[in-house]
Short mmCIF file of N, CA and C in Angstrom, two decimals:
data_model
loop_
_atom_site.label_atom_id
_atom_site.label_comp_id
_atom_site.label_asym_id
_atom_site.label_seq_id
_atom_site.Cartn_x
_atom_site.Cartn_y
_atom_site.Cartn_z
N MET Y 1 73.30 -29.55 275.50
CA MET Y 1 73.64 -28.41 274.70
C MET Y 1 72.48 -28.14 273.74
N SER Y 2 72.15 -26.88 273.60
CA SER Y 2 71.03 -26.53 272.74
C SER Y 2 71.47 -26.54 271.28
N ALA Y 3 70.49 -26.58 270.40
CA ALA Y 3 70.75 -26.57 268.96
C ALA Y 3 71.43 -25.27 268.56
N THR Y 4 71.07 -24.16 269.18
CA THR Y 4 71.68 -22.87 268.87
C THR Y 4 73.16 -22.86 269.25
N THR Y 5 73.49 -23.44 270.39
CA THR Y 5 74.87 -23.51 270.83
C THR Y 5 75.70 -24.39 269.89
N LYS Y 6 75.12 -25.54 269.50
CA LYS Y 6 75.81 -26.43 268.56
C LYS Y 6 76.07 -25.73 267.23
N THR Y 7 75.10 -24.98 266.75
CA THR Y 7 75.24 -24.24 265.49
C THR Y 7 76.34 -23.18 265.63
N ALA Y 8 76.37 -22.48 266.74
CA ALA Y 8 77.37 -21.44 266.98
C ALA Y 8 78.77 -22.05 267.02
N ILE Y 9 78.92 -23.20 267.68
CA ILE Y 9 80.23 -23.86 267.75
C ILE Y 9 80.66 -24.33 266.36
N ALA Y 10 79.71 -24.90 265.60
CA ALA Y 10 80.03 -25.36 264.25
C ALA Y 10 80.48 -24.20 263.37
N LEU Y 11 79.79 -23.07 263.44
CA LEU Y 11 80.18 -21.89 262.67
C LEU Y 11 81.54 -21.37 263.13
N TRP Y 12 81.75 -21.38 264.45
CA TRP Y 12 83.02 -20.91 265.00
C TRP Y 12 84.18 -21.76 264.48
N LEU Y 13 83.97 -23.07 264.30
CA LEU Y 13 84.99 -23.96 263.77
C LEU Y 13 85.11 -23.87 262.25
N LEU Y 14 84.03 -23.55 261.58
CA LEU Y 14 83.98 -23.53 260.12
C LEU Y 14 84.53 -22.23 259.51
N ILE Y 15 84.32 -21.11 260.17
CA ILE Y 15 84.68 -19.80 259.61
C ILE Y 15 86.17 -19.70 259.25
N PRO Y 16 87.10 -20.13 260.10
CA PRO Y 16 88.52 -20.02 259.69
C PRO Y 16 88.82 -20.82 258.41
N TRP Y 17 88.21 -21.98 258.25
CA TRP Y 17 88.43 -22.79 257.05
C TRP Y 17 87.87 -22.11 255.82
N VAL Y 18 86.70 -21.55 255.92
CA VAL Y 18 86.09 -20.85 254.78
C VAL Y 18 86.95 -19.65 254.41
N THR Y 19 87.43 -18.91 255.42
CA THR Y 19 88.28 -17.76 255.17
C THR Y 19 89.56 -18.18 254.44
N LEU Y 20 90.16 -19.27 254.88
CA LEU Y 20 91.38 -19.78 254.24
C LEU Y 20 91.11 -20.18 252.79
N ILE Y 21 90.02 -20.86 252.54
CA ILE Y 21 89.68 -21.30 251.18
C ILE Y 21 89.42 -20.11 250.28
N VAL Y 22 88.69 -19.12 250.76
CA VAL Y 22 88.40 -17.92 249.96
C VAL Y 22 89.69 -17.17 249.66
N ALA Y 23 90.57 -17.03 250.65
CA ALA Y 23 91.84 -16.33 250.43
C ALA Y 23 92.69 -17.04 249.39
N TYR Y 24 92.78 -18.36 249.46
CA TYR Y 24 93.56 -19.13 248.48
C TYR Y 24 92.95 -18.98 247.10
N HIS Y 25 91.63 -19.10 247.02
CA HIS Y 25 90.94 -18.99 245.74
C HIS Y 25 91.18 -17.62 245.13
N SER Y 26 91.15 -16.57 245.93
CA SER Y 26 91.40 -15.22 245.44
C SER Y 26 92.82 -15.08 244.92
N GLN Y 27 93.79 -15.66 245.62
CA GLN Y 27 95.18 -15.60 245.19
C GLN Y 27 95.36 -16.31 243.86
N VAL Y 28 94.78 -17.48 243.71
CA VAL Y 28 94.91 -18.25 242.48
C VAL Y 28 94.35 -17.48 241.31
N HIS Y 29 93.21 -16.86 241.48
CA HIS Y 29 92.58 -16.15 240.36
C HIS Y 29 93.19 -14.79 240.11
N SER Y 30 93.69 -14.12 241.11
CA SER Y 30 94.26 -12.79 240.88
C SER Y 30 95.68 -12.86 240.34
N GLU Y 31 96.40 -13.92 240.60
CA GLU Y 31 97.79 -14.02 240.18
C GLU Y 31 98.02 -15.10 239.14
N GLY Y 32 96.97 -15.75 238.70
CA GLY Y 32 97.13 -16.79 237.69
C GLY Y 32 97.65 -18.09 238.26
N GLY Y 33 97.68 -18.24 239.55
CA GLY Y 33 98.14 -19.48 240.16
C GLY Y 33 98.69 -19.19 241.54
N PRO Y 34 99.00 -20.23 242.28
CA PRO Y 34 99.56 -20.02 243.61
C PRO Y 34 100.94 -19.38 243.52
N ARG Y 35 101.31 -18.66 244.53
CA ARG Y 35 102.62 -18.02 244.53
C ARG Y 35 103.72 -19.06 244.53
N GLN Y 36 104.73 -18.76 243.72
CA GLN Y 36 105.88 -19.65 243.68
C GLN Y 36 107.11 -18.80 243.89
N ALA Y 37 108.10 -19.39 244.51
CA ALA Y 37 109.33 -18.66 244.77
C ALA Y 37 110.02 -18.33 243.45
N VAL Y 38 110.54 -17.12 243.35
CA VAL Y 38 111.28 -16.72 242.16
C VAL Y 38 112.68 -17.27 242.32
N PRO Y 39 113.14 -18.06 241.34
CA PRO Y 39 114.48 -18.62 241.47
C PRO Y 39 115.52 -17.51 241.42
N PRO Y 40 116.56 -17.62 242.21
CA PRO Y 40 117.60 -16.58 242.19
C PRO Y 40 118.34 -16.61 240.86
N SER Y 41 118.86 -15.47 240.47
CA SER Y 41 119.68 -15.41 239.25
C SER Y 41 120.91 -16.27 239.47
N PRO Y 42 121.33 -16.98 238.43
CA PRO Y 42 122.52 -17.81 238.60
C PRO Y 42 123.75 -16.92 238.76
N SER Y 43 124.72 -17.43 239.50
CA SER Y 43 125.96 -16.68 239.66
C SER Y 43 126.74 -16.76 238.34
N PRO Y 44 127.67 -15.82 238.14
CA PRO Y 44 128.50 -15.87 236.93
C PRO Y 44 129.22 -17.22 236.79
N HIS Y 45 129.62 -17.79 237.93
CA HIS Y 45 130.29 -19.10 237.90
C HIS Y 45 129.32 -20.17 237.40
N ASP Y 46 128.08 -20.14 237.87
CA ASP Y 46 127.08 -21.12 237.42
C ASP Y 46 126.81 -20.99 235.93
N VAL Y 47 126.70 -19.75 235.46
CA VAL Y 47 126.44 -19.53 234.04
C VAL Y 47 127.62 -20.03 233.20
N ALA Y 48 128.82 -19.76 233.64
CA ALA Y 48 130.01 -20.24 232.92
C ALA Y 48 130.00 -21.76 232.85
N LYS Y 49 129.61 -22.41 233.93
CA LYS Y 49 129.52 -23.88 233.95
C LYS Y 49 128.47 -24.35 232.95
N LEU Y 50 127.33 -23.66 232.90
CA LEU Y 50 126.29 -24.03 231.94
C LEU Y 50 126.82 -23.95 230.51
N CYS Y 51 127.57 -22.91 230.22
CA CYS Y 51 128.13 -22.78 228.87
C CYS Y 51 129.17 -23.86 228.58
N GLU Y 52 129.91 -24.27 229.59
CA GLU Y 52 130.85 -25.37 229.40
C GLU Y 52 130.11 -26.68 229.12
N ASP Y 53 128.88 -26.78 229.56
CA ASP Y 53 128.09 -27.99 229.36
C ASP Y 53 127.28 -27.99 228.06
N LEU Y 54 127.53 -27.04 227.18
CA LEU Y 54 126.79 -26.99 225.91
C LEU Y 54 126.83 -28.33 225.16
N LYS Y 55 127.97 -28.98 225.21
CA LYS Y 55 128.11 -30.25 224.48
C LYS Y 55 127.24 -31.36 225.07
N GLN Y 56 126.68 -31.10 226.26
CA GLN Y 56 125.77 -32.07 226.89
C GLN Y 56 124.34 -31.98 226.36
N ILE Y 57 124.05 -30.91 225.62
CA ILE Y 57 122.69 -30.75 225.08
C ILE Y 57 122.44 -31.86 224.08
N GLU Y 58 121.36 -32.59 224.28
CA GLU Y 58 121.00 -33.69 223.39
C GLU Y 58 119.87 -33.35 222.44
N VAL Y 59 119.00 -32.40 222.85
CA VAL Y 59 117.88 -32.04 221.99
C VAL Y 59 117.51 -30.57 222.21
N THR Y 60 117.30 -29.88 221.11
CA THR Y 60 116.82 -28.49 221.16
C THR Y 60 115.43 -28.47 220.54
N PRO Y 61 114.65 -27.44 220.84
CA PRO Y 61 113.27 -27.43 220.37
C PRO Y 61 113.16 -27.24 218.86
N PHE Y 62 112.06 -27.74 218.35
CA PHE Y 62 111.68 -27.50 216.96
C PHE Y 62 110.51 -26.55 217.03
N LYS Y 63 110.68 -25.35 216.50
CA LYS Y 63 109.63 -24.32 216.51
C LYS Y 63 109.19 -23.94 217.92
N GLY Y 64 110.12 -23.93 218.86
CA GLY Y 64 109.87 -23.38 220.17
C GLY Y 64 109.15 -24.24 221.19
N GLU Y 65 108.78 -25.47 220.85
CA GLU Y 65 108.09 -26.31 221.84
C GLU Y 65 109.06 -26.71 222.94
N PRO Y 66 108.55 -26.95 224.15
CA PRO Y 66 109.45 -27.33 225.25
C PRO Y 66 110.13 -28.68 224.99
N VAL Y 67 111.32 -28.82 225.53
CA VAL Y 67 112.05 -30.09 225.44
C VAL Y 67 112.49 -30.50 226.84
N ALA Y 68 112.67 -31.77 227.02
CA ALA Y 68 113.11 -32.30 228.33
C ALA Y 68 114.61 -32.53 228.30
N ASP Y 69 115.36 -31.46 228.09
CA ASP Y 69 116.82 -31.55 228.06
C ASP Y 69 117.36 -30.66 229.17
N PRO Y 70 117.93 -31.26 230.22
CA PRO Y 70 118.37 -30.46 231.37
C PRO Y 70 119.41 -29.39 231.03
N ALA Y 71 120.37 -29.70 230.18
CA ALA Y 71 121.41 -28.73 229.86
C ALA Y 71 120.82 -27.54 229.09
N TYR Y 72 119.97 -27.83 228.13
CA TYR Y 72 119.33 -26.77 227.34
C TYR Y 72 118.43 -25.92 228.24
N ASN Y 73 117.60 -26.57 229.03
CA ASN Y 73 116.66 -25.85 229.88
C ASN Y 73 117.36 -25.02 230.95
N ALA Y 74 118.51 -25.48 231.43
CA ALA Y 74 119.26 -24.69 232.41
C ALA Y 74 119.74 -23.39 231.79
N LEU Y 75 120.17 -23.44 230.54
CA LEU Y 75 120.59 -22.21 229.86
C LEU Y 75 119.40 -21.29 229.64
N LEU Y 76 118.26 -21.84 229.26
CA LEU Y 76 117.06 -21.01 229.09
C LEU Y 76 116.68 -20.35 230.40
N THR Y 77 116.79 -21.08 231.49
CA THR Y 77 116.46 -20.53 232.80
C THR Y 77 117.43 -19.41 233.17
N ALA Y 78 118.69 -19.55 232.82
CA ALA Y 78 119.67 -18.49 233.08
C ALA Y 78 119.34 -17.25 232.26
N GLY Y 79 118.67 -17.45 231.12
CA GLY Y 79 118.19 -16.33 230.32
C GLY Y 79 119.30 -15.42 229.83
N GLU Y 80 119.03 -14.12 229.90
CA GLU Y 80 119.97 -13.13 229.39
C GLU Y 80 121.33 -13.18 230.08
N ASP Y 81 121.37 -13.72 231.29
CA ASP Y 81 122.67 -13.86 231.97
C ASP Y 81 123.61 -14.78 231.21
N ALA Y 82 123.05 -15.68 230.41
CA ALA Y 82 123.86 -16.64 229.65
C ALA Y 82 124.34 -16.08 228.32
N ILE Y 83 123.78 -15.00 227.86
CA ILE Y 83 124.11 -14.48 226.52
C ILE Y 83 125.60 -14.20 226.35
N PRO Y 84 126.27 -13.50 227.27
CA PRO Y 84 127.70 -13.24 227.04
C PRO Y 84 128.54 -14.50 226.87
N CYS Y 85 128.32 -15.51 227.71
CA CYS Y 85 129.16 -16.72 227.57
C CYS Y 85 128.79 -17.48 226.30
N LEU Y 86 127.52 -17.44 225.89
CA LEU Y 86 127.14 -18.10 224.64
C LEU Y 86 127.80 -17.42 223.45
N ILE Y 87 127.85 -16.10 223.47
CA ILE Y 87 128.53 -15.37 222.39
C ILE Y 87 130.01 -15.75 222.36
N ARG Y 88 130.64 -15.83 223.53
CA ARG Y 88 132.06 -16.21 223.56
C ARG Y 88 132.28 -17.63 223.02
N LYS Y 89 131.29 -18.52 223.17
CA LYS Y 89 131.43 -19.91 222.72
C LYS Y 89 131.22 -20.09 221.22
N ILE Y 90 130.76 -19.07 220.50
CA ILE Y 90 130.48 -19.21 219.07
C ILE Y 90 131.71 -19.70 218.31
N THR Y 91 132.90 -19.37 218.75
CA THR Y 91 134.12 -19.79 218.04
C THR Y 91 134.61 -21.17 218.46
N ASP Y 92 133.92 -21.84 219.37
CA ASP Y 92 134.33 -23.17 219.84
C ASP Y 92 134.04 -24.20 218.74
N GLU Y 93 135.09 -24.80 218.19
CA GLU Y 93 134.94 -25.76 217.10
C GLU Y 93 134.90 -27.21 217.56
N THR Y 94 134.79 -27.44 218.86
CA THR Y 94 134.67 -28.80 219.39
C THR Y 94 133.43 -29.45 218.78
N ARG Y 95 133.60 -30.67 218.26
CA ARG Y 95 132.48 -31.36 217.60
C ARG Y 95 131.56 -31.98 218.65
N MET Y 96 130.26 -31.98 218.35
CA MET Y 96 129.25 -32.59 219.21
C MET Y 96 128.14 -33.14 218.33
N LYS Y 97 127.33 -34.02 218.90
CA LYS Y 97 126.17 -34.55 218.19
C LYS Y 97 125.19 -33.39 217.95
N ASP Y 98 124.64 -33.33 216.75
CA ASP Y 98 123.69 -32.28 216.39
C ASP Y 98 122.40 -32.48 217.18
N PRO Y 99 122.04 -31.53 218.07
CA PRO Y 99 120.86 -31.71 218.91
C PRO Y 99 119.55 -31.24 218.27
N ARG Y 100 119.62 -30.69 217.07
CA ARG Y 100 118.42 -30.13 216.45
C ARG Y 100 117.47 -31.25 215.99
N GLN Y 101 116.16 -30.96 216.06
CA GLN Y 101 115.14 -31.93 215.67
C GLN Y 101 114.71 -31.70 214.21
N VAL Y 102 115.65 -31.46 213.38
CA VAL Y 102 115.40 -31.26 211.96
C VAL Y 102 116.42 -32.12 211.24
N PRO Y 103 116.29 -32.27 209.93
CA PRO Y 103 117.36 -32.99 209.25
C PRO Y 103 118.68 -32.34 209.64
N ASN Y 104 119.55 -33.15 210.22
CA ASN Y 104 120.77 -32.54 210.75
C ASN Y 104 122.00 -33.12 210.09
N TYR Y 105 123.12 -32.62 210.55
CA TYR Y 105 124.40 -32.93 209.93
C TYR Y 105 125.17 -34.02 210.67
N GLY Y 106 124.56 -34.65 211.64
CA GLY Y 106 125.24 -35.67 212.42
C GLY Y 106 126.04 -35.06 213.54
N THR Y 107 127.00 -34.23 213.18
CA THR Y 107 127.75 -33.48 214.19
C THR Y 107 127.83 -32.02 213.75
N LEU Y 108 128.03 -31.19 214.71
CA LEU Y 108 128.28 -29.78 214.45
C LEU Y 108 129.19 -29.27 215.55
N ALA Y 109 129.59 -28.04 215.47
CA ALA Y 109 130.48 -27.48 216.48
C ALA Y 109 129.68 -26.99 217.68
N VAL Y 110 130.31 -27.03 218.84
CA VAL Y 110 129.70 -26.47 220.05
C VAL Y 110 129.31 -25.02 219.78
N GLY Y 111 130.13 -24.31 219.01
CA GLY Y 111 129.85 -22.92 218.67
C GLY Y 111 128.54 -22.74 217.94
N ASP Y 112 128.16 -23.72 217.10
CA ASP Y 112 126.87 -23.64 216.40
C ASP Y 112 125.73 -23.75 217.40
N THR Y 113 125.85 -24.70 218.32
CA THR Y 113 124.81 -24.85 219.35
C THR Y 113 124.75 -23.59 220.20
N ALA Y 114 125.91 -23.03 220.55
CA ALA Y 114 125.93 -21.78 221.32
C ALA Y 114 125.19 -20.68 220.57
N PHE Y 115 125.44 -20.58 219.27
CA PHE Y 115 124.78 -19.56 218.46
C PHE Y 115 123.26 -19.78 218.44
N PHE Y 116 122.83 -21.02 218.25
CA PHE Y 116 121.39 -21.29 218.19
C PHE Y 116 120.71 -21.02 219.53
N VAL Y 117 121.36 -21.40 220.63
CA VAL Y 117 120.79 -21.15 221.97
C VAL Y 117 120.78 -19.65 222.24
N PHE Y 118 121.87 -18.98 221.89
CA PHE Y 118 121.93 -17.52 222.05
C PHE Y 118 120.78 -16.84 221.32
N THR Y 119 120.55 -17.21 220.06
CA THR Y 119 119.48 -16.56 219.30
C THR Y 119 118.11 -16.86 219.89
N HIS Y 120 117.95 -18.04 220.48
CA HIS Y 120 116.68 -18.37 221.11
C HIS Y 120 116.46 -17.52 222.36
N ILE Y 121 117.45 -17.45 223.22
CA ILE Y 121 117.32 -16.66 224.45
C ILE Y 121 117.14 -15.17 224.11
N ALA Y 122 117.90 -14.69 223.14
CA ALA Y 122 117.84 -13.28 222.75
C ALA Y 122 116.60 -12.96 221.91
N LYS Y 123 115.83 -14.00 221.60
CA LYS Y 123 114.63 -13.86 220.78
C LYS Y 123 114.96 -13.33 219.38
N ILE Y 124 116.11 -13.78 218.88
CA ILE Y 124 116.50 -13.51 217.50
C ILE Y 124 116.21 -14.81 216.75
N ASP Y 125 114.95 -15.12 216.63
CA ASP Y 125 114.57 -16.42 216.09
C ASP Y 125 114.77 -16.50 214.59
N GLN Y 126 114.86 -17.72 214.13
CA GLN Y 126 114.99 -18.02 212.73
C GLN Y 126 113.74 -17.52 212.02
N PRO Y 127 113.75 -16.90 210.90
CA PRO Y 127 114.96 -16.60 210.12
C PRO Y 127 115.59 -15.26 210.47
N THR Y 128 115.08 -14.57 211.49
CA THR Y 128 115.62 -13.25 211.83
C THR Y 128 117.10 -13.30 212.13
N TYR Y 129 117.59 -14.40 212.74
CA TYR Y 129 119.00 -14.42 213.12
C TYR Y 129 119.93 -14.37 211.92
N VAL Y 130 119.43 -14.64 210.75
CA VAL Y 130 120.30 -14.52 209.58
C VAL Y 130 120.74 -13.08 209.38
N GLN Y 131 120.08 -12.13 210.05
CA GLN Y 131 120.49 -10.73 209.96
C GLN Y 131 121.89 -10.53 210.55
N LEU Y 132 122.34 -11.47 211.38
CA LEU Y 132 123.70 -11.40 211.92
C LEU Y 132 124.73 -11.93 210.92
N LEU Y 133 124.25 -12.51 209.85
CA LEU Y 133 125.14 -13.10 208.84
C LEU Y 133 125.35 -12.11 207.70
N PRO Y 134 126.43 -12.27 206.93
CA PRO Y 134 126.69 -11.37 205.80
C PRO Y 134 125.59 -11.47 204.73
N PRO Y 135 125.44 -10.44 203.91
CA PRO Y 135 124.37 -10.41 202.91
C PRO Y 135 124.33 -11.63 201.99
N GLU Y 136 125.50 -12.13 201.57
CA GLU Y 136 125.49 -13.28 200.65
C GLU Y 136 124.94 -14.54 201.33
N VAL Y 137 125.17 -14.67 202.62
CA VAL Y 137 124.66 -15.83 203.35
C VAL Y 137 123.16 -15.67 203.59
N ARG Y 138 122.74 -14.45 203.89
CA ARG Y 138 121.29 -14.19 204.03
C ARG Y 138 120.57 -14.52 202.73
N LYS Y 139 121.17 -14.11 201.63
CA LYS Y 139 120.56 -14.36 200.31
C LYS Y 139 120.47 -15.87 200.06
N ALA Y 140 121.52 -16.61 200.37
CA ALA Y 140 121.52 -18.07 200.19
C ALA Y 140 120.47 -18.70 201.10
N TYR Y 141 120.40 -18.23 202.34
CA TYR Y 141 119.43 -18.77 203.31
C TYR Y 141 118.00 -18.54 202.79
N GLU Y 142 117.73 -17.31 202.43
CA GLU Y 142 116.39 -16.95 201.98
C GLU Y 142 116.09 -17.50 200.59
N GLY Y 143 117.13 -17.83 199.82
CA GLY Y 143 116.96 -18.35 198.47
C GLY Y 143 116.75 -19.85 198.42
N GLY Y 144 116.52 -20.46 199.57
CA GLY Y 144 116.21 -21.88 199.58
C GLY Y 144 117.30 -22.78 200.14
N GLN Y 145 118.48 -22.24 200.38
CA GLN Y 145 119.54 -23.07 200.93
C GLN Y 145 119.38 -23.29 202.43
N GLY Y 146 118.66 -22.40 203.09
CA GLY Y 146 118.41 -22.54 204.51
C GLY Y 146 119.69 -22.71 205.31
N MET Y 147 119.67 -23.69 206.19
CA MET Y 147 120.80 -23.92 207.08
C MET Y 147 122.04 -24.41 206.33
N ASP Y 148 121.87 -24.98 205.14
CA ASP Y 148 123.05 -25.37 204.35
C ASP Y 148 123.92 -24.15 204.09
N GLY Y 149 123.28 -23.02 203.77
CA GLY Y 149 124.03 -21.78 203.55
C GLY Y 149 124.79 -21.36 204.79
N TYR Y 150 124.15 -21.48 205.96
CA TYR Y 150 124.80 -21.14 207.22
C TYR Y 150 126.02 -22.04 207.43
N PHE Y 151 125.84 -23.36 207.28
CA PHE Y 151 126.95 -24.28 207.56
C PHE Y 151 128.08 -24.15 206.55
N ARG Y 152 127.77 -23.86 205.29
CA ARG Y 152 128.84 -23.63 204.32
C ARG Y 152 129.63 -22.38 204.72
N TYR Y 153 128.93 -21.34 205.13
CA TYR Y 153 129.58 -20.10 205.53
C TYR Y 153 130.44 -20.29 206.78
N ILE Y 154 129.87 -20.89 207.80
CA ILE Y 154 130.52 -20.95 209.11
C ILE Y 154 131.82 -21.75 209.08
N ASP Y 155 131.91 -22.71 208.17
CA ASP Y 155 133.08 -23.57 208.12
C ASP Y 155 134.20 -23.02 207.23
N GLU Y 156 134.02 -21.83 206.68
CA GLU Y 156 135.05 -21.25 205.81
C GLU Y 156 135.86 -20.20 206.56
N ASN Y 157 137.10 -20.03 206.11
CA ASN Y 157 137.98 -18.95 206.57
C ASN Y 157 137.89 -18.74 208.08
N ASN Y 158 137.66 -17.51 208.46
CA ASN Y 158 137.57 -17.15 209.87
C ASN Y 158 136.13 -16.69 210.19
N ASN Y 159 135.16 -17.37 209.56
CA ASN Y 159 133.79 -16.90 209.65
C ASN Y 159 133.15 -17.09 211.02
N ARG Y 160 133.61 -18.04 211.79
CA ARG Y 160 133.08 -18.17 213.16
C ARG Y 160 133.40 -16.90 213.95
N LYS Y 161 134.60 -16.42 213.79
CA LYS Y 161 135.00 -15.19 214.49
C LYS Y 161 134.18 -14.01 213.98
N LYS Y 162 133.92 -13.97 212.68
CA LYS Y 162 133.10 -12.88 212.13
C LYS Y 162 131.67 -12.93 212.68
N LEU Y 163 131.13 -14.14 212.81
CA LEU Y 163 129.79 -14.29 213.37
C LEU Y 163 129.79 -13.86 214.84
N GLN Y 164 130.83 -14.25 215.56
CA GLN Y 164 130.96 -13.84 216.96
C GLN Y 164 131.04 -12.31 217.05
N ASP Y 165 131.81 -11.69 216.17
CA ASP Y 165 131.92 -10.23 216.17
C ASP Y 165 130.56 -9.57 215.92
N ALA Y 166 129.77 -10.14 215.01
CA ALA Y 166 128.43 -9.60 214.74
C ALA Y 166 127.54 -9.74 215.97
N ALA Y 167 127.66 -10.86 216.69
CA ALA Y 167 126.88 -11.07 217.90
C ALA Y 167 127.31 -10.09 219.00
N VAL Y 168 128.61 -9.82 219.09
CA VAL Y 168 129.11 -8.85 220.07
C VAL Y 168 128.54 -7.46 219.75
N LYS Y 169 128.55 -7.08 218.48
CA LYS Y 169 127.99 -5.78 218.09
C LYS Y 169 126.50 -5.72 218.42
N TRP Y 170 125.78 -6.81 218.18
CA TRP Y 170 124.36 -6.87 218.55
C TRP Y 170 124.20 -6.64 220.05
N TYR Y 171 125.03 -7.31 220.84
CA TYR Y 171 124.98 -7.19 222.30
C TYR Y 171 125.22 -5.74 222.74
N GLU Y 172 126.27 -5.15 222.20
CA GLU Y 172 126.62 -3.78 222.58
C GLU Y 172 125.51 -2.80 222.21
N LYS Y 173 124.88 -3.01 221.06
CA LYS Y 173 123.77 -2.15 220.65
C LYS Y 173 122.55 -2.36 221.56
N LYS Y 174 122.22 -3.61 221.85
CA LYS Y 174 121.04 -3.92 222.66
C LYS Y 174 121.20 -3.46 224.11
N TYR Y 175 122.36 -3.72 224.70
CA TYR Y 175 122.55 -3.46 226.13
C TYR Y 175 123.31 -2.17 226.42
N GLY Y 176 123.85 -1.53 225.38
CA GLY Y 176 124.54 -0.26 225.59
C GLY Y 176 125.83 -0.38 226.38
N ARG Y 177 126.44 -1.54 226.33
CA ARG Y 177 127.71 -1.76 227.05
C ARG Y 177 128.51 -2.86 226.34
N SER Y 178 129.77 -2.95 226.68
CA SER Y 178 130.62 -4.00 226.11
C SER Y 178 130.24 -5.36 226.71
N LEU Y 179 130.58 -6.37 225.98
CA LEU Y 179 130.37 -7.73 226.46
C LEU Y 179 131.22 -7.94 227.71
N PRO Y 180 130.61 -8.37 228.83
CA PRO Y 180 131.42 -8.57 230.04
C PRO Y 180 132.37 -9.74 229.91
#
C-alpha cells in the first residue's frame, strides 16, 4: 500500500471523529453545556405529597446557598406548582424541628416552614416578605425585632389564617386567578 493510500484511509477514519468532536464542542459552547432532559412538571398528586412532607425538611438555606435536603430541594424543583399547596399549609400548626440555619426557636409550626419555602419559591425574599404581614409587624421586624416579631405575631389570635389570606391575595394578584 502506498503512503498516499495509507494517508487517505487514515483521514477517512479520522474525519467522522473530528466532526463529532467539533459538533459536541459547538453544542457545549452555544448552549452553556451539554443538552440535558427537561424534567417533567410534577403531577398535582406529587406536589401534594411534597407539601405533606414539609415536616421532613431538616435544613433550609441561609442567604440562598444550596442545601443538601431532599424534601426542600424537591419543593424547589416543583417551583411555582408548589405555591398553592404551600399557601394552604400556612395554617398547619403541627410542630417540627426548626430547619433554619440561623438562631432558631428549636421547634416551629409546619405552617412557618411552608411560608418560608413559599416566599423563597415566589421570590418574595426576606425582608420583602414582611410586606405580607400587617404594618405593626413590619414595623417590629424592621425596627430590630426581626423574626421575633414574626413569631410573636403568628402565634397570636387567628394570625396564621390572616397570613394565609394575605398570601392568597398575593397569589390572585400575581396569577390573575383564584388559588386552585
